[in-house]
CSV table of C-alpha atoms and ligand atoms in Angstrom, one decimal:
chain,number,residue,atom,x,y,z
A,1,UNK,CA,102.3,53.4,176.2
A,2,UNK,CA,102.1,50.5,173.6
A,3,UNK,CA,105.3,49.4,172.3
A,4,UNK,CA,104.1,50.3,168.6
A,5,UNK,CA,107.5,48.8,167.0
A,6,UNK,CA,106.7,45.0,169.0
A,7,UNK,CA,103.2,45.4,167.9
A,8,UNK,CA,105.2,46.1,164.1
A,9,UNK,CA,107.3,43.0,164.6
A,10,UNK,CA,104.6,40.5,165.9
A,11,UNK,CA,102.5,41.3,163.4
A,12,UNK,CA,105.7,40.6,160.6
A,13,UNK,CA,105.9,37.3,162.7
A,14,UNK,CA,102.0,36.0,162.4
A,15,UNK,CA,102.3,37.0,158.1
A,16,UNK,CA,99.8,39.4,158.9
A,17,UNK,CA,101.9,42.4,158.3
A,18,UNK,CA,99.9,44.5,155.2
A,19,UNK,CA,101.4,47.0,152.7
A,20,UNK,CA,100.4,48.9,150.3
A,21,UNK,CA,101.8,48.9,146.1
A,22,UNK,CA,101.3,51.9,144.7
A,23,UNK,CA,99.6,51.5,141.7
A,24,UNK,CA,101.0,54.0,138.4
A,25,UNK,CA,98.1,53.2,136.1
A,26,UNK,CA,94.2,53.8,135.9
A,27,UNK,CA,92.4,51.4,137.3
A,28,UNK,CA,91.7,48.2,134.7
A,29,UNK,CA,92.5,45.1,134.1
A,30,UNK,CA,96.0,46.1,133.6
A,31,UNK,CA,97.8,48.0,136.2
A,32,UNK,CA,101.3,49.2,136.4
A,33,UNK,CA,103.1,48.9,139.9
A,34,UNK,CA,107.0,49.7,139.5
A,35,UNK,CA,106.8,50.1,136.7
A,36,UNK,CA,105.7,46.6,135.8
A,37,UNK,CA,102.4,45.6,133.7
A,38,UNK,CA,100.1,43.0,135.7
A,39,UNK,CA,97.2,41.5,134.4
A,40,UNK,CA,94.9,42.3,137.9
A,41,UNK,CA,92.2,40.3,139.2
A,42,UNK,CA,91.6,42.5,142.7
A,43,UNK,CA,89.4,45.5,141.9
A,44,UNK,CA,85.6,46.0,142.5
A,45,UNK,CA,85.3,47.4,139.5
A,46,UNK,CA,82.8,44.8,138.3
A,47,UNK,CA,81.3,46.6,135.5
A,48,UNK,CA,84.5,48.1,134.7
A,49,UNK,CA,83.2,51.9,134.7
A,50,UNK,CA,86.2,53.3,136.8
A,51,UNK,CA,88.0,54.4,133.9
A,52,UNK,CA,85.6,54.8,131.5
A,53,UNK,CA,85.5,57.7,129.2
A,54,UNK,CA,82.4,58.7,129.8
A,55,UNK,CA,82.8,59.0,133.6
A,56,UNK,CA,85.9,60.8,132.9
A,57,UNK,CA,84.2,63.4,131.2
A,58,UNK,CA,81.4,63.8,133.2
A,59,UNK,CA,84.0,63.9,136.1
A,60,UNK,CA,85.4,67.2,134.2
A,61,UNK,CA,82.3,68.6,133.0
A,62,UNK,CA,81.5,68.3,136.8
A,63,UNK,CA,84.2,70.2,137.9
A,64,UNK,CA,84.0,72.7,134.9
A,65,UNK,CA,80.4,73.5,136.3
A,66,UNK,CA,80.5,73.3,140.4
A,67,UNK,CA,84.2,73.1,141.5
A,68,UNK,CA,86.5,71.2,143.0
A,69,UNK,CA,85.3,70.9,146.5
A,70,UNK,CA,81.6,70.8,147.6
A,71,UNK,CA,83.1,73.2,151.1
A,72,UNK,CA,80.6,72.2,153.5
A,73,UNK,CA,78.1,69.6,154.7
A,74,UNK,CA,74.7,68.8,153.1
A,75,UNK,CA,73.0,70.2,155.7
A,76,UNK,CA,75.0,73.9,155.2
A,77,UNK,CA,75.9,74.6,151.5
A,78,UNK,CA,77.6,71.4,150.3
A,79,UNK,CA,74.5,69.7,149.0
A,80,UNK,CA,74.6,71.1,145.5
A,81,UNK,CA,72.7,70.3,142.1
A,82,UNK,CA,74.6,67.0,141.1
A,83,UNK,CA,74.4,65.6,144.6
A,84,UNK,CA,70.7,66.1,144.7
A,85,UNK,CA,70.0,65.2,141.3
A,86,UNK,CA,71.9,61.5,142.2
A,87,UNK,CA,70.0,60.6,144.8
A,88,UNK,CA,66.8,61.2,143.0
A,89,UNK,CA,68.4,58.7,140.2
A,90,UNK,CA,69.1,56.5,143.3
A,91,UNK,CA,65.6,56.5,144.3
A,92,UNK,CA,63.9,55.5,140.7
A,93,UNK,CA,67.1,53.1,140.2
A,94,UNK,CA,66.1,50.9,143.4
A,95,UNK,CA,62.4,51.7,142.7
A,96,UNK,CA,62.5,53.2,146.5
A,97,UNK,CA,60.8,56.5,147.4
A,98,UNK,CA,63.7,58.3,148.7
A,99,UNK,CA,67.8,58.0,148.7
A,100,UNK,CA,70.4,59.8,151.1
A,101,UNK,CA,74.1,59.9,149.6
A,102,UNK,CA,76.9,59.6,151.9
A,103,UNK,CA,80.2,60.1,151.5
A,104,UNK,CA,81.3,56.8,151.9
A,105,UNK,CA,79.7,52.8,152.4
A,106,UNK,CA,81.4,52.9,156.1
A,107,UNK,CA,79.7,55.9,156.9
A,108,UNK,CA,76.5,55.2,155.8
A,109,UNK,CA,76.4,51.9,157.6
A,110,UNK,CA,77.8,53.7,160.9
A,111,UNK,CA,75.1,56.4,160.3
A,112,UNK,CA,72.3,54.3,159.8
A,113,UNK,CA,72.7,51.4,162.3
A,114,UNK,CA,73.5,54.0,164.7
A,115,UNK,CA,70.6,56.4,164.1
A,116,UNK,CA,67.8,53.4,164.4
A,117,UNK,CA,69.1,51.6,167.2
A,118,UNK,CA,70.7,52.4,170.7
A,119,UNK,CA,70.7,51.5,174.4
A,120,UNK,CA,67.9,49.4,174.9
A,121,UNK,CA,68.0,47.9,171.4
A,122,UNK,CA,69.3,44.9,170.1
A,123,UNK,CA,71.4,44.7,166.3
A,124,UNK,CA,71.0,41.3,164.8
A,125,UNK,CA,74.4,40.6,162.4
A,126,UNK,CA,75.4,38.1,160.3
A,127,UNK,CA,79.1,36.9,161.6
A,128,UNK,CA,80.8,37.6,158.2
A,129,UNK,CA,79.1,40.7,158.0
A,130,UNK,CA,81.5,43.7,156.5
A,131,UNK,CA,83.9,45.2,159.5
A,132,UNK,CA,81.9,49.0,159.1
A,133,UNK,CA,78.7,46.9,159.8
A,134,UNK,CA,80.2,45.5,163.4
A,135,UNK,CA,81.7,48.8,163.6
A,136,UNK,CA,78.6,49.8,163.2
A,137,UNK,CA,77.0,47.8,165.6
A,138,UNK,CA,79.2,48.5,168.7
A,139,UNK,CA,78.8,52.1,167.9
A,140,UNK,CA,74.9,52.1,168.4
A,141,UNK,CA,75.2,50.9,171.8
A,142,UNK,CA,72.8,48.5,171.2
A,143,UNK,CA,73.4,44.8,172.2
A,144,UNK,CA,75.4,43.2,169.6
A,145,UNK,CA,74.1,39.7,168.5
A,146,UNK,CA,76.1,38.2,165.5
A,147,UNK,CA,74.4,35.1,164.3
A,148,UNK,CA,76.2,32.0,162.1
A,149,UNK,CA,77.0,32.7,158.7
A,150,UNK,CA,73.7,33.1,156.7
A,151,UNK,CA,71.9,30.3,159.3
A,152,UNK,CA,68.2,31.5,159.7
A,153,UNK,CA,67.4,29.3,162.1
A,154,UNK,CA,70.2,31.0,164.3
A,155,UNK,CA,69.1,34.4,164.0
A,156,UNK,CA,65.7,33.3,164.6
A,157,UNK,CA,67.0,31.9,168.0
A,158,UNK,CA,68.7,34.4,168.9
A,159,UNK,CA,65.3,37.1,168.2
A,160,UNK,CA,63.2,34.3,170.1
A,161,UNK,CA,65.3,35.0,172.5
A,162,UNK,CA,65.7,38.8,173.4
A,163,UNK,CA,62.4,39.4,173.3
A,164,UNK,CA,61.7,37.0,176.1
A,165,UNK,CA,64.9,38.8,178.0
A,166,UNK,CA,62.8,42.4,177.5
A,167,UNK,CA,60.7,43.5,180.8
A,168,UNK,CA,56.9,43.9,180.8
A,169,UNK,CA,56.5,47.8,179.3
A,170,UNK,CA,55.9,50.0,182.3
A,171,UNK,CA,53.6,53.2,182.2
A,172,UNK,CA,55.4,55.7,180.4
A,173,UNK,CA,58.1,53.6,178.9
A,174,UNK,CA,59.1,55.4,175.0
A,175,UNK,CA,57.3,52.9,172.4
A,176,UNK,CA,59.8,53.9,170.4
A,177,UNK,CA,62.7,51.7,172.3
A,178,UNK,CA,63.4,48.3,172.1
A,179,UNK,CA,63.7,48.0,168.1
A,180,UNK,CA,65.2,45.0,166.8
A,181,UNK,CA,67.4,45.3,163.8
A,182,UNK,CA,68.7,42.5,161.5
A,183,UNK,CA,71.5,43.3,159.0
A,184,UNK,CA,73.3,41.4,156.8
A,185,UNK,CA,75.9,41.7,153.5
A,186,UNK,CA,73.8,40.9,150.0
A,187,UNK,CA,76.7,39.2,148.6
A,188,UNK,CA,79.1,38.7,151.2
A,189,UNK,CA,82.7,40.4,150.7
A,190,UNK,CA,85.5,37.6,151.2
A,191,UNK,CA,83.5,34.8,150.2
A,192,UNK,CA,80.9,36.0,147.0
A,193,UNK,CA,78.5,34.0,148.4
A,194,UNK,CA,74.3,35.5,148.7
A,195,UNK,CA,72.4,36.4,152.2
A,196,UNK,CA,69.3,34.2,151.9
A,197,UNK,CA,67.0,37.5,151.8
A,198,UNK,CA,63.7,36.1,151.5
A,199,UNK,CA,64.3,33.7,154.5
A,200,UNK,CA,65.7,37.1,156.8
A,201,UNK,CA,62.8,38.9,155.5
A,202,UNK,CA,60.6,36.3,156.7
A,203,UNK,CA,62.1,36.1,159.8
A,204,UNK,CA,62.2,39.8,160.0
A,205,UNK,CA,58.3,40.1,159.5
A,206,UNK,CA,57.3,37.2,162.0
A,207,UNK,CA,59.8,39.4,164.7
A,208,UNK,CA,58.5,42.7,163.9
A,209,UNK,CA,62.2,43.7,163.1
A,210,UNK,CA,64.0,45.6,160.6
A,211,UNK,CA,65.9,44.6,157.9
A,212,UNK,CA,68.6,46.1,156.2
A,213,UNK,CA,71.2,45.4,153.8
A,214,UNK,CA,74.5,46.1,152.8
A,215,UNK,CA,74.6,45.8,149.3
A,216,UNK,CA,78.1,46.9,148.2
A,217,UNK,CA,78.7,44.0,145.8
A,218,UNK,CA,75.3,43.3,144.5
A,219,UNK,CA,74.5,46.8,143.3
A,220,UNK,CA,75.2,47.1,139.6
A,221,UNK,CA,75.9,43.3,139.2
A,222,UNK,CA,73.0,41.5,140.3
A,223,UNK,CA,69.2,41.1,138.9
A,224,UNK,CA,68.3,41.7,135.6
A,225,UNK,CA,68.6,45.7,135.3
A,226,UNK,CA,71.8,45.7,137.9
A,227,UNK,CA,69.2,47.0,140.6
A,228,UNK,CA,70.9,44.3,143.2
A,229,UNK,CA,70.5,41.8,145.7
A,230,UNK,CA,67.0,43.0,146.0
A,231,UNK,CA,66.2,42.6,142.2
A,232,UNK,CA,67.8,39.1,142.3
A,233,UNK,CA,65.2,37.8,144.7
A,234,UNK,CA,62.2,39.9,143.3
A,235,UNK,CA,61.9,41.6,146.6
A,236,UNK,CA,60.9,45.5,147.6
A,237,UNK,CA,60.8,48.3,150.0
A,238,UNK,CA,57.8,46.2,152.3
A,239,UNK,CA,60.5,43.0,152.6
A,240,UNK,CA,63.7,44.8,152.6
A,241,UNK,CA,62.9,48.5,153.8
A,242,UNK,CA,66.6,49.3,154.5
A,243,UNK,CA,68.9,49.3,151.5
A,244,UNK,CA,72.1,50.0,151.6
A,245,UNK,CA,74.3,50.3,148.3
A,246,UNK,CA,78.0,51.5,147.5
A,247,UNK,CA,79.0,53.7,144.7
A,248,UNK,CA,83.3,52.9,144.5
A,249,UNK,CA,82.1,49.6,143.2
A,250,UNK,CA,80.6,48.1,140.5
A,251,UNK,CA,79.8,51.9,140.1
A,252,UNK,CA,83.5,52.5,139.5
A,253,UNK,CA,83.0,55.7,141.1
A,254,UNK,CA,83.2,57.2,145.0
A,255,UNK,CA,80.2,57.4,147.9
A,256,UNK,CA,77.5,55.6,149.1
A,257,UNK,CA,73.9,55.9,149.4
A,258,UNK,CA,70.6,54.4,151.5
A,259,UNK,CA,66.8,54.2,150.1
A,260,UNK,CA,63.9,54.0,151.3
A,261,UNK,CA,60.7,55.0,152.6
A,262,UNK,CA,60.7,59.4,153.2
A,263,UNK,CA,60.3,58.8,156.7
A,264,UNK,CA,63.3,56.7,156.9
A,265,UNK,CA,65.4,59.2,155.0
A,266,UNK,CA,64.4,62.3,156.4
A,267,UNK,CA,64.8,60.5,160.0
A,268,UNK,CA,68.5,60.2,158.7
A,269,UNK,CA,68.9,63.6,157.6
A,270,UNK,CA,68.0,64.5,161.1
A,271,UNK,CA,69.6,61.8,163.0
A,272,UNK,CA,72.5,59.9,161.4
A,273,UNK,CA,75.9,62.0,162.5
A,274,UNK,CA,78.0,60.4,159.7
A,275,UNK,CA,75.7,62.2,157.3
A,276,UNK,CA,75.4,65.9,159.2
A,277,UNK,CA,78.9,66.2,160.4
A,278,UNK,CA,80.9,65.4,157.6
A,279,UNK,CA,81.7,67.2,154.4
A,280,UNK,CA,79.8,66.5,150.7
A,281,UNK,CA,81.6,64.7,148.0
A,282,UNK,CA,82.9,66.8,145.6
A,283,UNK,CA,80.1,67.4,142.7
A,284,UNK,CA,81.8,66.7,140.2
A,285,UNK,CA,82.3,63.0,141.7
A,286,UNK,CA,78.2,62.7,142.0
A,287,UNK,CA,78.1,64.1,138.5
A,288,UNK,CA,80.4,60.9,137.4
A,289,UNK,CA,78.1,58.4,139.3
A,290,UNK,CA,75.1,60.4,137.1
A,291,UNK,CA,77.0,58.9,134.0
A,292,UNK,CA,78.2,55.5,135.3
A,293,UNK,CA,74.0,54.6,136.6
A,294,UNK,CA,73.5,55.5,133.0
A,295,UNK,CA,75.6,53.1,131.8
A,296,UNK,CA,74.7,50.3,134.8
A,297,UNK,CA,71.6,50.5,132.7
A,298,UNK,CA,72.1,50.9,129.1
A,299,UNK,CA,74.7,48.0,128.8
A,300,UNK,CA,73.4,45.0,130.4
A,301,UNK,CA,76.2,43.3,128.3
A,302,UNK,CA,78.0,44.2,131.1
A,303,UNK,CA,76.4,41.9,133.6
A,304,UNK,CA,76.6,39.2,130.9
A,305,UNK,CA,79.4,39.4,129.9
A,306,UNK,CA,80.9,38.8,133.5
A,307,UNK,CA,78.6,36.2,134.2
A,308,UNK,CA,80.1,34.1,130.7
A,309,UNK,CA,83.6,34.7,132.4
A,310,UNK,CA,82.6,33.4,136.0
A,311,UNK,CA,81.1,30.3,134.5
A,312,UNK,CA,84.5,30.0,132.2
A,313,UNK,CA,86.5,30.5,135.3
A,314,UNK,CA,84.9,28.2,137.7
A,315,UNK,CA,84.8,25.5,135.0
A,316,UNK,CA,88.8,26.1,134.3
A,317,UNK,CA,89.0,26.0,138.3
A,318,UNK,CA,87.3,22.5,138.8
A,319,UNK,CA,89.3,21.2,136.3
A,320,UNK,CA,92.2,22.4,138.4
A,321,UNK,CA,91.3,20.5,141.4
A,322,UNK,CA,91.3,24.0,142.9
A,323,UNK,CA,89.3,24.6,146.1
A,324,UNK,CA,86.7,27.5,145.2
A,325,UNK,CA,84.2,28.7,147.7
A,326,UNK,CA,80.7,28.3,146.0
A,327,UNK,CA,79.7,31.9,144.6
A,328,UNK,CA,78.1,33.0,141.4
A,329,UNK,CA,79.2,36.3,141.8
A,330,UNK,CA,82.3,37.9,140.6
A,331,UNK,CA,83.8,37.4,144.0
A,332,UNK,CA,85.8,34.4,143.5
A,333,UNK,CA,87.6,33.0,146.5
A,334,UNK,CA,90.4,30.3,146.2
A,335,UNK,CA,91.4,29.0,150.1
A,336,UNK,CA,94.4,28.4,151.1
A,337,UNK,CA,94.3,28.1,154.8
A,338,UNK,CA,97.2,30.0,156.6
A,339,UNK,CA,98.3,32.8,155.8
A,340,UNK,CA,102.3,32.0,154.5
A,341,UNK,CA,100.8,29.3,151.9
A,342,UNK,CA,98.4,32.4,150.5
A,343,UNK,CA,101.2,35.4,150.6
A,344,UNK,CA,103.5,32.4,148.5
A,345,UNK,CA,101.0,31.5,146.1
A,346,UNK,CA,99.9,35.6,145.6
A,347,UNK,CA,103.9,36.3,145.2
A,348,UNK,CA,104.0,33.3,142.7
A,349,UNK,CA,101.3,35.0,140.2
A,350,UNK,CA,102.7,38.6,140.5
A,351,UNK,CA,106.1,36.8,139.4
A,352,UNK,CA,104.2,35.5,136.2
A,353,UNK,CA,102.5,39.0,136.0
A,354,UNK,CA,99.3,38.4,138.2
A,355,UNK,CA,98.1,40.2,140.6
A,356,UNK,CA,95.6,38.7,142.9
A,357,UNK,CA,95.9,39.7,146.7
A,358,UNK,CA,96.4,37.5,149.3
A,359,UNK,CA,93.2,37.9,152.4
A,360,UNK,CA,94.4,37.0,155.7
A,361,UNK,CA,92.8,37.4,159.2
A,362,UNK,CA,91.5,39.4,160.2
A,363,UNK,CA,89.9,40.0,157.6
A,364,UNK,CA,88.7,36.6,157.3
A,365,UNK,CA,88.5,33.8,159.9
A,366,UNK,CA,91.7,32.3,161.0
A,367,UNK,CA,92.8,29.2,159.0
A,368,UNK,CA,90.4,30.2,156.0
A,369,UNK,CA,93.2,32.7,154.3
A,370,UNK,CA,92.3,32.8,150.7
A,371,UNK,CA,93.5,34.6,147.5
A,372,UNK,CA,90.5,37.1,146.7
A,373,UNK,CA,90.1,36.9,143.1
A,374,UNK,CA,87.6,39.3,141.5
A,375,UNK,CA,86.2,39.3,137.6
A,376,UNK,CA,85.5,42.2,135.9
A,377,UNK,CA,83.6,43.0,132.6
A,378,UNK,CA,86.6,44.6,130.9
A,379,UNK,CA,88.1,41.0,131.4
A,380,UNK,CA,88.2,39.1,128.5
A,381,UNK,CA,88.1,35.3,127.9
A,382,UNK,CA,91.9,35.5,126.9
A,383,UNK,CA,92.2,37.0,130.6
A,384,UNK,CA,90.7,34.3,132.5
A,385,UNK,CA,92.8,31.7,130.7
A,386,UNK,CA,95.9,33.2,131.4
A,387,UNK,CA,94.7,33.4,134.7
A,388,UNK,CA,94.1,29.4,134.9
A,389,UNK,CA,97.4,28.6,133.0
A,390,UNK,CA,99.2,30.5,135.7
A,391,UNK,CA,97.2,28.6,138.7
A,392,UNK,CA,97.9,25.5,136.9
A,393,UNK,CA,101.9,26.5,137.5
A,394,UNK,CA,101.4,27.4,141.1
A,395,UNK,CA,99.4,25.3,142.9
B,401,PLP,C1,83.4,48.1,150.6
B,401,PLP,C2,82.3,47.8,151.5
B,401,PLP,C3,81.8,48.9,152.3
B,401,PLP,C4,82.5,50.2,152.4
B,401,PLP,O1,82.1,51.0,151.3
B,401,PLP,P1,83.1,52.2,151.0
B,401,PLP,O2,82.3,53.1,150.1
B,401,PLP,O3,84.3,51.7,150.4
B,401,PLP,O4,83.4,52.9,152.3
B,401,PLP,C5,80.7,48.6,153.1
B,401,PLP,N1,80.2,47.4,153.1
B,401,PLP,C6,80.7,46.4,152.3
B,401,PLP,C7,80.0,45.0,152.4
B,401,PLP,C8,81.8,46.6,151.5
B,401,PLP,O5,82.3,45.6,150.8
């Protein structure tokens, strides 16, 4: 048996040892740990919905109306009235003929990847891709290929490539085998930075592969109505048939959803065993993402807003000398390199009441440990520049 409390101590020994502060307050840009206030700069809650009164309320009214628990899977009795009313507001959101909600983004990357490709298939991923899509990947069974970090030219390689390995098709062979399947983060989690989407989709095409994407940091942030990466880049359903967006986000709710074409969808709904064997969210938590889409869309202030702040920040952070990763998004990534120097510097804002947390491998590559900071529309200017003063004292 594995000597769990060795595993314990090595782990201690690397800096690689994670625990969890448990948080006293709604979620914000304040949050109260031990009692102590901290300004926060580590949620996804771009938009900052998560503890909006609105949601709130439609979070009761939900509950007032359907319950507490949704007591079975979609496919028996759990897929009730606010669930199915979402994912037709999914579908017109994304401008997509159909959406499936899952319970969570994990799931409905393990469901999807491993309903449209298997044995005999070959999953195309982006090497920073988000750990549920390699998950993903090794759970299809298809051949794994993980391509460098947004390099085109790689993944075309790499498709060049297995479909000179396939054999000749024999009599009787299923057409349906042998799909190729490229996907890849929209914005990418740990560093902020895009997936070049019209490049994959061309690639894509000239391969006769799919593509999909994972857009849990673009949805609700990105392109001019919040729609996402696929907004951002004017592309649609024929480019990027596969979309995959998250709802605990920028949504500042719970779930996940995919859209598409009805084929793919109802494929899923027969296929994808993350979706059938698995319990429906709670309605009342699909009513609240009802009321926070609404609001994705009525206040575009929102989206300005954070992109004045990222602009104030980066410019603040240059003038520190600071080393940011290039991203636009609200993903802002300072490196550090190892791991001690990033736990030292996170401890050194939470003692001036900032909490930013420290990401080490293996969640990022070794020797690229960073602190993770993330802007939120309920930050204000004032915010950010404490933010800067204190970065200014700690570096
Ligand atoms: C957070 C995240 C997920 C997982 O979504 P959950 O709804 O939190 O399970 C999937 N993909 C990416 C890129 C993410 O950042």
């Amino acid at each position: 048996m594995k000597d769990l409390a060795a595993a314990l101590a090595a782990l201690r020994a690397q800096h690689q040892y994670r625990s969890r502060a448990v948080v006293e307050s709604p979620q914000g840009t304040e949050i109260v740990i031990g009692g102590t206030p901290y300004l926060s700069f580590c949620s996804n809650d771009y938009l900052g919905l998560a503890n909006h009164p609105r949601m709130i309320a439609a979070l009761k009214a939900g509950a007032d109306r359907y319950g507490a628990g949704s007591g079975a899977s979609h496919l028996v009795t759990g897929h009730q009235r606010p669930h199915h009313e979402l994912e037709e507001a999914l579908a017109e959101f994304t401008q997509r003929p159909c959406a499936l909600l899952f319970s969570t983004g994990y799931m409905a990357n393990l469901g999807v990847v491993a309903a449209l490709a298997g044995r005999g298939d070959a999953v195309f991923e982006d090497r920073l891709n988000h750990a549920s899509l390699l998950d993903a990947g090794l759970l299809s069974g298809a051949r794994l290929r993980r391509y460098a970090h947004n390099d085109v030219g790689d993944l075309a390689r790499r498709l060049s490539a297995q479909k000179n390995s396939r054999h000749a098709p024999t009599p009787g062979d299923d057409l349906a085998s042998d799909s190729l399947l490229i996907v890849t983060d929209g914005v990418f989690s740990m560093d902020g930075d895009l997936a070049p989407l019209p490049q994959l989709a061309d690639v894509a095409r000239r391969h006769d592969a799919w593509l999909m994407v994972d857009d849990a940091h673009g949805f609700g942030v990105l392109g001019a109505h919040g729609r996402g990466i696929v907004e951002h880049y004017g592309l649609n359903q024929e480019t990027v048939p596969i979309l995959i967006g998250t709802l605990g986000k920028a949504l500042g709710s719970f779930g996940a959803f995919v859209a598409g074409s009805e084929d793919l969808i109802e494929y899923l709904i027969q296929r994808a065993r993350p979706y059938i064997y698995t319990t429906a969210l709670p309605p009342a938590v699909a009513h609240a993402t009802l009321a926070s889409l609404r609001l994705v869309q009525e206040e575009s202030w929102r989206r300005e807003h954070l992109q004045q702040l990222i602009a104030r920040f980066r410019c603040g952070a240059a003038q520190l000398g600071a080393h940011l990763l290039p991203s636009a998004t609200p993903i802002q990534p300072l490196l550090l390199g190892d791991s001690a120097t990033a736990l030292a510097i996170s401890a050194a804002l939470r003692a001036r009441g900032i909490y930013v947390t420290a990401i080490r491998p293996p969640t990022v590559p070794a020797g690229t440990a960073r602190l993770r900071i993330a802007l939120s529309a309920a930050h204000s200017e004032t915010d950010v520049d404490r933010l800067l003063t204190a970065l200014e004292a700690v570096l």
